[in-house]
């Protein structure tokens, strides 16, 4: 073990797992490191799906998911649970990704022990601490603590520099989600059965254009979620469309969507998809409607336009590049913008062919290089 850096990678949700498994793979393959993995279980079943497909066996699993858990209760359990693991592991670096409660509390627990933190996907900012909530504050806290900031784009790097983060600690690495998408696409090509669970929907909706939908943001709970459901219902009234909607497990999402969209012929409300099947949905879709951050990065890599059902985005690069468009949660606007893309081939082509600004699939290798030399 002598001379090897011990890297403890911490994550707890499905999106974190997707964005960090390429880095975990790279660390495990590099003799300069001893790679350790801790998961919080913030998303239990959805997290486990990614761990299985990526062949990652965590060294520590806090298994903290509880029904209707409050943010303060979750944060308290994370902080104390991670602290005990850090004391036992004594890592040289703690690696976190993004803006979850797991990432934020891991950064704080590491700071309390003077362990340096590397932040993957650093520097995303919407400029509004309530949109997205609580993620905007989570990532600002991590940005204050981190010693190594792996920004996905120059826009993110510039945001950090504006906050007086040491420029020498800020590096543009690209986004590891593109690494992950390349990996899973190759995996599906080798083993098509990994993503054949949507075949019945492909048959059911043969001849129709598919619109993929995801929605789960806390700031959209209530009126926003109801408006999103109304927009989907109106779009599903078109005979040429079918909507495939993996419905988030959160009851604030599920109850609304089941009530307003259940039983519609052109809407498939399905269980959350594992990563191979979600990649397959992206491939099938003509258009994605989402309030997710990751979809704003993933869909353009496959040439699929994204309408972002949020008031702000911390990923302005996609909007600036033309791969994504902010449409908010007003049902009239969602429908109008979707139909513009569906009915105007030139408008669709302009978004589908825009350059994806989020990376080239070599982000994990860059981050490993930085960890080795920092």
CSV table of C-alpha atoms in Angstrom, one decimal:
chain,number,residue,atom,x,y,z
A,1,UNK,CA,0.0,0.0,0.0
A,2,UNK,CA,3.0,2.3,0.6
A,3,UNK,CA,2.9,5.4,-1.7
A,4,UNK,CA,-0.6,4.8,-3.0
A,5,UNK,CA,-3.1,7.5,-2.5
A,6,UNK,CA,-6.3,6.3,-0.8
A,7,UNK,CA,-9.3,7.8,-2.6
A,8,UNK,CA,-12.7,7.5,-0.9
A,9,UNK,CA,-15.5,8.1,-3.4
A,10,UNK,CA,-18.8,8.9,-1.8
A,11,UNK,CA,-22.3,9.0,-3.5
A,12,UNK,CA,-25.8,8.0,-2.7
A,13,UNK,CA,-28.2,8.6,-5.6
A,14,UNK,CA,-28.6,7.1,-9.1
A,15,UNK,CA,-27.3,10.2,-10.9
A,16,UNK,CA,-24.2,10.4,-8.8
A,17,UNK,CA,-23.6,6.7,-9.3
A,18,UNK,CA,-23.9,7.1,-13.1
A,19,UNK,CA,-21.5,10.1,-13.1
A,20,UNK,CA,-19.0,8.5,-10.8
A,21,UNK,CA,-18.7,4.9,-11.9
A,22,UNK,CA,-16.4,5.8,-14.8
A,23,UNK,CA,-14.1,7.5,-12.3
A,24,UNK,CA,-14.3,4.6,-9.9
A,25,UNK,CA,-13.3,2.2,-12.8
A,26,UNK,CA,-10.4,4.5,-13.7
A,27,UNK,CA,-9.1,4.7,-10.1
A,28,UNK,CA,-9.4,0.9,-9.6
A,29,UNK,CA,-7.4,0.4,-12.8
A,30,UNK,CA,-4.6,2.8,-11.8
A,31,UNK,CA,-1.8,1.4,-9.5
A,32,UNK,CA,-1.2,4.8,-8.1
A,33,UNK,CA,-4.4,4.6,-6.1
A,34,UNK,CA,-6.2,2.5,-3.5
A,35,UNK,CA,-9.8,3.1,-4.4
A,36,UNK,CA,-12.5,2.9,-1.8
A,37,UNK,CA,-16.3,3.4,-2.2
A,38,UNK,CA,-18.9,4.5,0.2
A,39,UNK,CA,-22.6,4.8,-0.7
A,40,UNK,CA,-25.3,6.4,1.5
A,41,UNK,CA,-28.3,4.7,-0.1
A,42,UNK,CA,-30.0,8.0,-0.5
A,43,UNK,CA,-31.7,6.4,-3.5
A,44,UNK,CA,-31.9,2.7,-2.7
A,45,UNK,CA,-33.3,0.7,-5.5
A,46,UNK,CA,-32.2,3.1,-8.3
A,47,UNK,CA,-28.7,3.3,-6.9
A,48,UNK,CA,-28.4,-0.5,-6.7
A,49,UNK,CA,-29.3,-0.9,-10.3
A,50,UNK,CA,-26.3,1.3,-11.3
A,51,UNK,CA,-23.9,-0.5,-8.9
A,52,UNK,CA,-24.9,-3.8,-10.4
A,53,UNK,CA,-24.5,-2.9,-14.1
A,54,UNK,CA,-21.2,-1.1,-13.4
A,55,UNK,CA,-19.9,-4.0,-11.2
A,56,UNK,CA,-19.1,-1.8,-8.2
A,57,UNK,CA,-19.2,-3.4,-4.8
A,58,UNK,CA,-19.2,-0.6,-2.1
A,59,UNK,CA,-16.8,-0.9,0.8
A,60,UNK,CA,-19.3,0.9,3.0
A,61,UNK,CA,-23.1,1.3,2.7
A,62,UNK,CA,-25.0,3.5,5.1
A,63,UNK,CA,-28.4,2.5,3.8
A,64,UNK,CA,-30.1,5.7,5.0
A,65,UNK,CA,-33.2,5.8,2.8
A,66,UNK,CA,-36.4,6.2,4.9
A,67,UNK,CA,-40.0,6.9,3.8
A,68,UNK,CA,-40.8,10.6,3.7
A,69,UNK,CA,-37.5,11.5,5.3
A,70,UNK,CA,-37.0,15.2,6.0
A,71,UNK,CA,-33.9,16.9,4.7
A,72,UNK,CA,-32.7,17.8,8.2
A,73,UNK,CA,-33.0,14.2,9.4
A,74,UNK,CA,-31.2,12.9,6.3
A,75,UNK,CA,-28.5,15.5,6.7
A,76,UNK,CA,-27.9,14.7,10.4
A,77,UNK,CA,-27.7,10.9,9.7
A,78,UNK,CA,-25.3,11.5,6.8
A,79,UNK,CA,-23.0,13.7,8.7
A,80,UNK,CA,-22.5,11.4,11.6
A,81,UNK,CA,-22.5,8.2,9.5
A,82,UNK,CA,-20.0,9.5,7.1
A,83,UNK,CA,-17.8,10.9,9.8
A,84,UNK,CA,-17.4,7.5,11.4
A,85,UNK,CA,-16.4,6.0,8.0
A,86,UNK,CA,-13.9,8.8,7.4
A,87,UNK,CA,-12.3,8.2,10.8
A,88,UNK,CA,-11.9,4.5,10.0
A,89,UNK,CA,-10.7,5.0,6.4
A,90,UNK,CA,-8.5,8.0,6.8
A,91,UNK,CA,-8.4,8.7,3.1
A,92,UNK,CA,-6.0,11.1,1.3
A,93,UNK,CA,-8.9,12.5,-0.7
A,94,UNK,CA,-12.7,12.4,-0.5
A,95,UNK,CA,-14.4,12.6,-3.9
A,96,UNK,CA,-18.0,13.8,-4.3
A,97,UNK,CA,-20.1,14.7,-7.3
A,98,UNK,CA,-22.7,17.3,-8.0
A,99,UNK,CA,-25.2,18.7,-5.5
A,100,UNK,CA,-27.0,16.1,-3.4
A,101,UNK,CA,-27.3,16.0,0.4
A,102,UNK,CA,-24.8,13.1,0.4
A,103,UNK,CA,-22.2,15.1,-1.5
A,104,UNK,CA,-22.7,18.2,0.7
A,105,UNK,CA,-22.5,16.4,4.0
A,106,UNK,CA,-19.5,14.3,2.8
A,107,UNK,CA,-17.7,17.6,2.0
A,108,UNK,CA,-18.5,19.0,5.5
A,109,UNK,CA,-17.5,15.8,7.3
A,110,UNK,CA,-14.2,15.8,5.3
A,111,UNK,CA,-13.6,19.4,6.1
A,112,UNK,CA,-14.1,18.7,9.9
A,113,UNK,CA,-11.2,16.2,9.5
A,114,UNK,CA,-9.0,18.4,7.2
A,115,UNK,CA,-9.3,15.8,4.4
A,116,UNK,CA,-9.1,17.4,1.0
A,117,UNK,CA,-12.2,17.2,-1.2
A,118,UNK,CA,-12.4,16.8,-4.9
A,119,UNK,CA,-15.6,18.0,-6.4
A,120,UNK,CA,-16.7,16.4,-9.7
A,121,UNK,CA,-19.1,18.5,-11.8
A,122,UNK,CA,-18.1,21.7,-9.9
A,123,UNK,CA,-19.2,25.2,-10.6
A,124,UNK,CA,-22.8,24.7,-11.7
A,125,UNK,CA,-24.8,27.7,-10.7
A,126,UNK,CA,-28.4,28.9,-11.4
A,127,UNK,CA,-28.0,32.1,-9.4
A,128,UNK,CA,-31.2,31.3,-7.4
A,129,UNK,CA,-30.9,29.5,-4.0
A,130,UNK,CA,-34.5,28.2,-4.4
A,131,UNK,CA,-34.2,26.9,-8.0
A,132,UNK,CA,-33.1,24.1,-7.9
A,133,UNK,CA,-33.8,23.6,-4.2
A,134,UNK,CA,-31.9,22.5,-2.2
A,135,UNK,CA,-29.2,21.7,-4.7
A,136,UNK,CA,-28.0,25.2,-5.5
A,137,UNK,CA,-27.0,25.8,-1.8
A,138,UNK,CA,-25.6,22.2,-1.6
A,139,UNK,CA,-23.1,22.8,-4.4
A,140,UNK,CA,-22.2,26.3,-3.2
A,141,UNK,CA,-21.2,24.8,0.2
A,142,UNK,CA,-19.1,22.1,-1.5
A,143,UNK,CA,-17.5,24.8,-3.7
A,144,UNK,CA,-16.4,26.6,-0.5
A,145,UNK,CA,-14.8,23.5,0.9
A,146,UNK,CA,-13.3,21.7,-2.1
A,147,UNK,CA,-9.5,21.7,-2.8
A,148,UNK,CA,-9.9,20.4,-6.3
A,149,UNK,CA,-12.7,21.6,-8.6
A,150,UNK,CA,-13.4,19.5,-11.7
A,151,UNK,CA,-15.6,21.8,-13.7
A,152,UNK,CA,-17.4,20.2,-16.7
A,153,UNK,CA,-17.2,23.4,-18.8
A,154,UNK,CA,-15.5,26.7,-19.0
A,155,UNK,CA,-18.7,28.4,-18.0
A,156,UNK,CA,-18.7,26.4,-14.7
A,157,UNK,CA,-15.0,27.2,-14.2
A,158,UNK,CA,-15.7,30.9,-14.7
A,159,UNK,CA,-18.5,30.8,-12.1
A,160,UNK,CA,-16.1,29.4,-9.5
A,161,UNK,CA,-13.5,32.1,-10.3
A,162,UNK,CA,-16.1,34.7,-9.8
A,163,UNK,CA,-16.7,33.3,-6.3
A,164,UNK,CA,-12.9,33.8,-5.6
A,165,UNK,CA,-12.0,30.1,-5.8
A,166,UNK,CA,-8.3,29.8,-6.3
A,167,UNK,CA,-7.9,29.6,-10.1
A,168,UNK,CA,-5.1,27.0,-9.7
A,169,UNK,CA,-7.6,24.6,-8.1
A,170,UNK,CA,-10.1,24.9,-10.9
A,171,UNK,CA,-9.8,22.6,-13.9
A,172,UNK,CA,-12.1,22.0,-16.9
A,173,UNK,CA,-12.4,18.2,-17.3
A,174,UNK,CA,-15.7,17.7,-19.2
A,175,UNK,CA,-18.6,15.9,-17.7
A,176,UNK,CA,-18.2,12.2,-16.7
A,177,UNK,CA,-21.8,11.6,-17.7
A,178,UNK,CA,-20.6,11.5,-21.3
A,179,UNK,CA,-18.0,8.8,-20.3
A,180,UNK,CA,-20.8,6.8,-18.7
A,181,UNK,CA,-23.1,7.2,-21.8
A,182,UNK,CA,-20.3,6.0,-24.1
A,183,UNK,CA,-19.7,3.0,-21.8
A,184,UNK,CA,-23.3,1.9,-21.5
A,185,UNK,CA,-23.9,2.3,-25.2
A,186,UNK,CA,-21.0,0.0,-26.0
A,187,UNK,CA,-22.2,-2.4,-23.3
A,188,UNK,CA,-25.7,-2.5,-24.9
A,189,UNK,CA,-24.2,-3.1,-28.3
A,190,UNK,CA,-22.4,-6.2,-26.8
A,191,UNK,CA,-25.4,-7.4,-24.9
A,192,UNK,CA,-28.7,-6.1,-26.4
A,193,UNK,CA,-30.7,-8.0,-23.8
A,194,UNK,CA,-29.6,-5.4,-21.2
A,195,UNK,CA,-32.1,-3.0,-22.7
A,196,UNK,CA,-34.8,-5.1,-24.3
A,197,UNK,CA,-37.4,-4.3,-21.6
A,198,UNK,CA,-38.9,-1.5,-23.7
A,199,UNK,CA,-39.6,-3.7,-26.6
A,200,UNK,CA,-43.3,-4.0,-25.7
A,201,UNK,CA,-43.6,-0.2,-25.8
A,202,UNK,CA,-41.8,0.0,-29.1
A,203,UNK,CA,-44.4,-2.4,-30.5
A,204,UNK,CA,-47.3,-0.7,-28.8
A,205,UNK,CA,-46.3,2.7,-30.1
A,206,UNK,CA,-45.0,1.6,-33.6
A,207,UNK,CA,-45.5,4.4,-36.1
A,208,UNK,CA,-45.6,7.1,-33.5
A,209,UNK,CA,-42.9,9.6,-32.4
A,210,UNK,CA,-41.8,9.0,-28.9
A,211,UNK,CA,-41.5,11.9,-26.4
A,212,UNK,CA,-39.5,10.9,-23.3
A,213,UNK,CA,-40.5,12.5,-20.0
A,214,UNK,CA,-38.8,12.8,-16.6
A,215,UNK,CA,-39.8,14.9,-13.6
A,216,UNK,CA,-38.8,14.9,-10.0
A,217,UNK,CA,-37.5,18.3,-8.9
A,218,UNK,CA,-38.7,19.4,-5.4
A,219,UNK,CA,-39.3,23.0,-6.5
A,220,UNK,CA,-41.9,21.6,-9.0
A,221,UNK,CA,-43.9,19.7,-6.4
A,222,UNK,CA,-47.5,20.9,-6.2
A,223,UNK,CA,-48.7,23.4,-8.9
A,224,UNK,CA,-45.6,22.9,-11.1
A,225,UNK,CA,-46.0,19.1,-11.2
A,226,UNK,CA,-49.8,19.5,-11.9
A,227,UNK,CA,-49.0,21.8,-14.8
A,228,UNK,CA,-46.4,19.4,-16.3
A,229,UNK,CA,-49.0,16.6,-16.1
A,230,UNK,CA,-51.5,18.8,-17.9
A,231,UNK,CA,-49.0,19.6,-20.7
A,232,UNK,CA,-48.3,15.9,-21.2
A,233,UNK,CA,-52.0,15.1,-21.3
A,234,UNK,CA,-52.5,17.7,-24.0
A,235,UNK,CA,-49.6,16.5,-26.1
A,236,UNK,CA,-50.8,12.9,-25.7
A,237,UNK,CA,-54.0,14.0,-27.5
A,238,UNK,CA,-52.0,14.0,-30.7
A,239,UNK,CA,-52.3,10.8,-32.7
A,240,UNK,CA,-48.8,11.0,-34.0
A,241,UNK,CA,-47.2,11.0,-30.5
A,242,UNK,CA,-46.6,8.6,-27.6
A,243,UNK,CA,-45.2,9.6,-24.2
A,244,UNK,CA,-43.0,7.3,-22.2
A,245,UNK,CA,-42.6,8.5,-18.7
A,246,UNK,CA,-40.6,6.6,-16.1
A,247,UNK,CA,-42.3,8.0,-13.0
A,248,UNK,CA,-40.1,8.9,-10.0
A,249,UNK,CA,-40.7,6.9,-6.8
A,250,UNK,CA,-41.4,10.1,-4.8
A,251,UNK,CA,-45.2,10.2,-3.9
A,252,UNK,CA,-45.2,14.0,-4.7
A,253,UNK,CA,-44.6,13.0,-8.3
A,254,UNK,CA,-46.3,9.6,-8.5
A,255,UNK,CA,-49.7,10.6,-7.1
A,256,UNK,CA,-50.1,13.5,-9.4
A,257,UNK,CA,-49.1,11.7,-12.6
A,258,UNK,CA,-51.2,8.6,-11.8
A,259,UNK,CA,-54.2,10.8,-11.2
A,260,UNK,CA,-53.9,13.0,-14.2
A,261,UNK,CA,-52.3,10.6,-16.8
A,262,UNK,CA,-53.3,7.1,-15.8
A,263,UNK,CA,-55.3,5.2,-18.4
A,264,UNK,CA,-54.4,7.4,-21.4
A,265,UNK,CA,-53.7,5.3,-24.5
A,266,UNK,CA,-50.7,7.4,-25.7
A,267,UNK,CA,-49.0,7.6,-22.3
A,268,UNK,CA,-47.0,4.9,-20.7
A,269,UNK,CA,-46.4,5.5,-17.0
A,270,UNK,CA,-43.7,3.1,-16.2
A,271,UNK,CA,-41.4,2.3,-13.2
A,272,UNK,CA,-38.1,4.1,-13.0
A,273,UNK,CA,-35.7,2.6,-15.6
A,274,UNK,CA,-32.3,1.2,-14.9
A,275,UNK,CA,-29.4,2.8,-16.7
A,276,UNK,CA,-29.3,0.6,-19.8
A,277,UNK,CA,-33.0,1.1,-20.4
A,278,UNK,CA,-32.8,4.8,-19.8
A,279,UNK,CA,-30.1,5.0,-22.4
A,280,UNK,CA,-32.4,3.1,-24.7
A,281,UNK,CA,-35.3,5.5,-24.0
A,282,UNK,CA,-32.9,8.4,-25.0
A,283,UNK,CA,-32.1,6.6,-28.2
A,284,UNK,CA,-35.8,6.0,-29.0
A,285,UNK,CA,-37.1,9.5,-28.2
A,286,UNK,CA,-37.6,12.2,-30.7
A,287,UNK,CA,-37.6,14.8,-27.9
A,288,UNK,CA,-37.1,14.9,-24.1
A,289,UNK,CA,-39.2,16.8,-21.6
A,290,UNK,CA,-37.4,17.0,-18.3
A,291,UNK,CA,-36.6,18.9,-15.1
A,292,UNK,CA,-33.5,16.7,-14.6
A,293,UNK,CA,-30.0,18.0,-14.8
A,294,UNK,CA,-28.4,14.9,-16.2
A,295,UNK,CA,-30.8,14.6,-19.1
A,296,UNK,CA,-29.8,18.1,-20.3
A,297,UNK,CA,-26.3,16.6,-20.7
A,298,UNK,CA,-27.1,13.1,-21.9
A,299,UNK,CA,-29.8,13.7,-24.6
A,300,UNK,CA,-27.7,16.1,-26.7
A,301,UNK,CA,-24.9,13.5,-26.9
A,302,UNK,CA,-27.4,11.4,-28.9
A,303,UNK,CA,-28.7,14.4,-30.9
A,304,UNK,CA,-32.0,14.7,-29.0
A,305,UNK,CA,-33.4,18.2,-28.2
A,306,UNK,CA,-34.3,18.9,-24.5
A,307,UNK,CA,-37.1,21.1,-23.2
A,308,UNK,CA,-36.2,21.9,-19.6
A,309,UNK,CA,-39.3,22.3,-17.4
A,310,UNK,CA,-37.7,24.6,-14.9
A,311,UNK,CA,-37.5,28.3,-14.4
A,312,UNK,CA,-33.7,28.3,-14.2
A,313,UNK,CA,-30.9,25.9,-15.1
A,314,UNK,CA,-27.4,25.5,-13.7
A,315,UNK,CA,-26.4,24.2,-17.1
A,316,UNK,CA,-26.7,27.3,-19.3
A,317,UNK,CA,-24.1,25.9,-21.7
A,318,UNK,CA,-26.8,23.7,-23.2
A,319,UNK,CA,-29.2,26.6,-23.7
A,320,UNK,CA,-26.4,28.7,-25.2
A,321,UNK,CA,-25.3,25.9,-27.5
A,322,UNK,CA,-28.9,25.4,-28.6
A,323,UNK,CA,-29.3,21.8,-27.4
A,324,UNK,CA,-31.7,22.7,-24.6
A,325,UNK,CA,-34.4,25.3,-24.0
A,326,UNK,CA,-35.9,26.5,-20.8
A,327,UNK,CA,-39.7,26.4,-20.9
A,328,UNK,CA,-40.7,26.6,-17.2
A,329,UNK,CA,-43.7,24.8,-15.9
A,330,UNK,CA,-46.5,26.7,-17.7
A,331,UNK,CA,-48.5,24.1,-19.5
A,332,UNK,CA,-49.3,26.3,-22.5
A,333,UNK,CA,-45.6,27.1,-23.0
A,334,UNK,CA,-44.5,23.5,-22.7
A,335,UNK,CA,-47.1,22.4,-25.3
A,336,UNK,CA,-46.3,25.3,-27.6
A,337,UNK,CA,-42.5,24.7,-27.5
A,338,UNK,CA,-42.9,20.9,-27.9
A,339,UNK,CA,-45.2,21.3,-30.9
A,340,UNK,CA,-42.9,23.8,-32.5
A,341,UNK,CA,-40.1,21.2,-32.5
A,342,UNK,CA,-42.4,18.4,-33.6
A,343,UNK,CA,-44.0,20.4,-36.4
A,344,UNK,CA,-41.1,22.5,-37.7
A,345,UNK,CA,-38.3,20.3,-39.1
A,346,UNK,CA,-35.9,23.3,-39.3
A,347,UNK,CA,-36.4,24.2,-35.7
A,348,UNK,CA,-35.9,20.5,-34.7
A,349,UNK,CA,-32.8,20.1,-36.8
A,350,UNK,CA,-31.2,23.3,-35.3
A,351,UNK,CA,-31.4,21.7,-31.8
A,352,UNK,CA,-30.6,18.2,-32.8
A,353,UNK,CA,-27.5,19.1,-34.6
A,354,UNK,CA,-26.1,21.6,-32.1
A,355,UNK,CA,-22.8,20.8,-30.6
A,356,UNK,CA,-23.0,19.1,-27.2
A,357,UNK,CA,-20.8,21.3,-24.8
A,358,UNK,CA,-20.6,18.8,-22.0
A,359,UNK,CA,-17.6,16.6,-22.9
A,360,UNK,CA,-15.8,14.1,-25.1
A,361,UNK,CA,-15.9,10.9,-23.0
A,362,UNK,CA,-12.4,11.3,-21.5
A,363,UNK,CA,-13.3,13.2,-18.3
A,364,UNK,CA,-12.5,10.4,-15.8
A,365,UNK,CA,-9.0,10.1,-17.2
A,366,UNK,CA,-8.4,13.8,-16.7
A,367,UNK,CA,-9.7,13.7,-13.1
A,368,UNK,CA,-7.5,10.7,-12.3
A,369,UNK,CA,-4.5,12.7,-13.6
A,370,UNK,CA,-5.4,15.6,-11.4
A,371,UNK,CA,-5.7,13.4,-8.3
A,372,UNK,CA,-2.4,11.9,-9.0
A,373,UNK,CA,-0.6,15.2,-9.2
A,374,UNK,CA,-2.4,17.4,-6.8
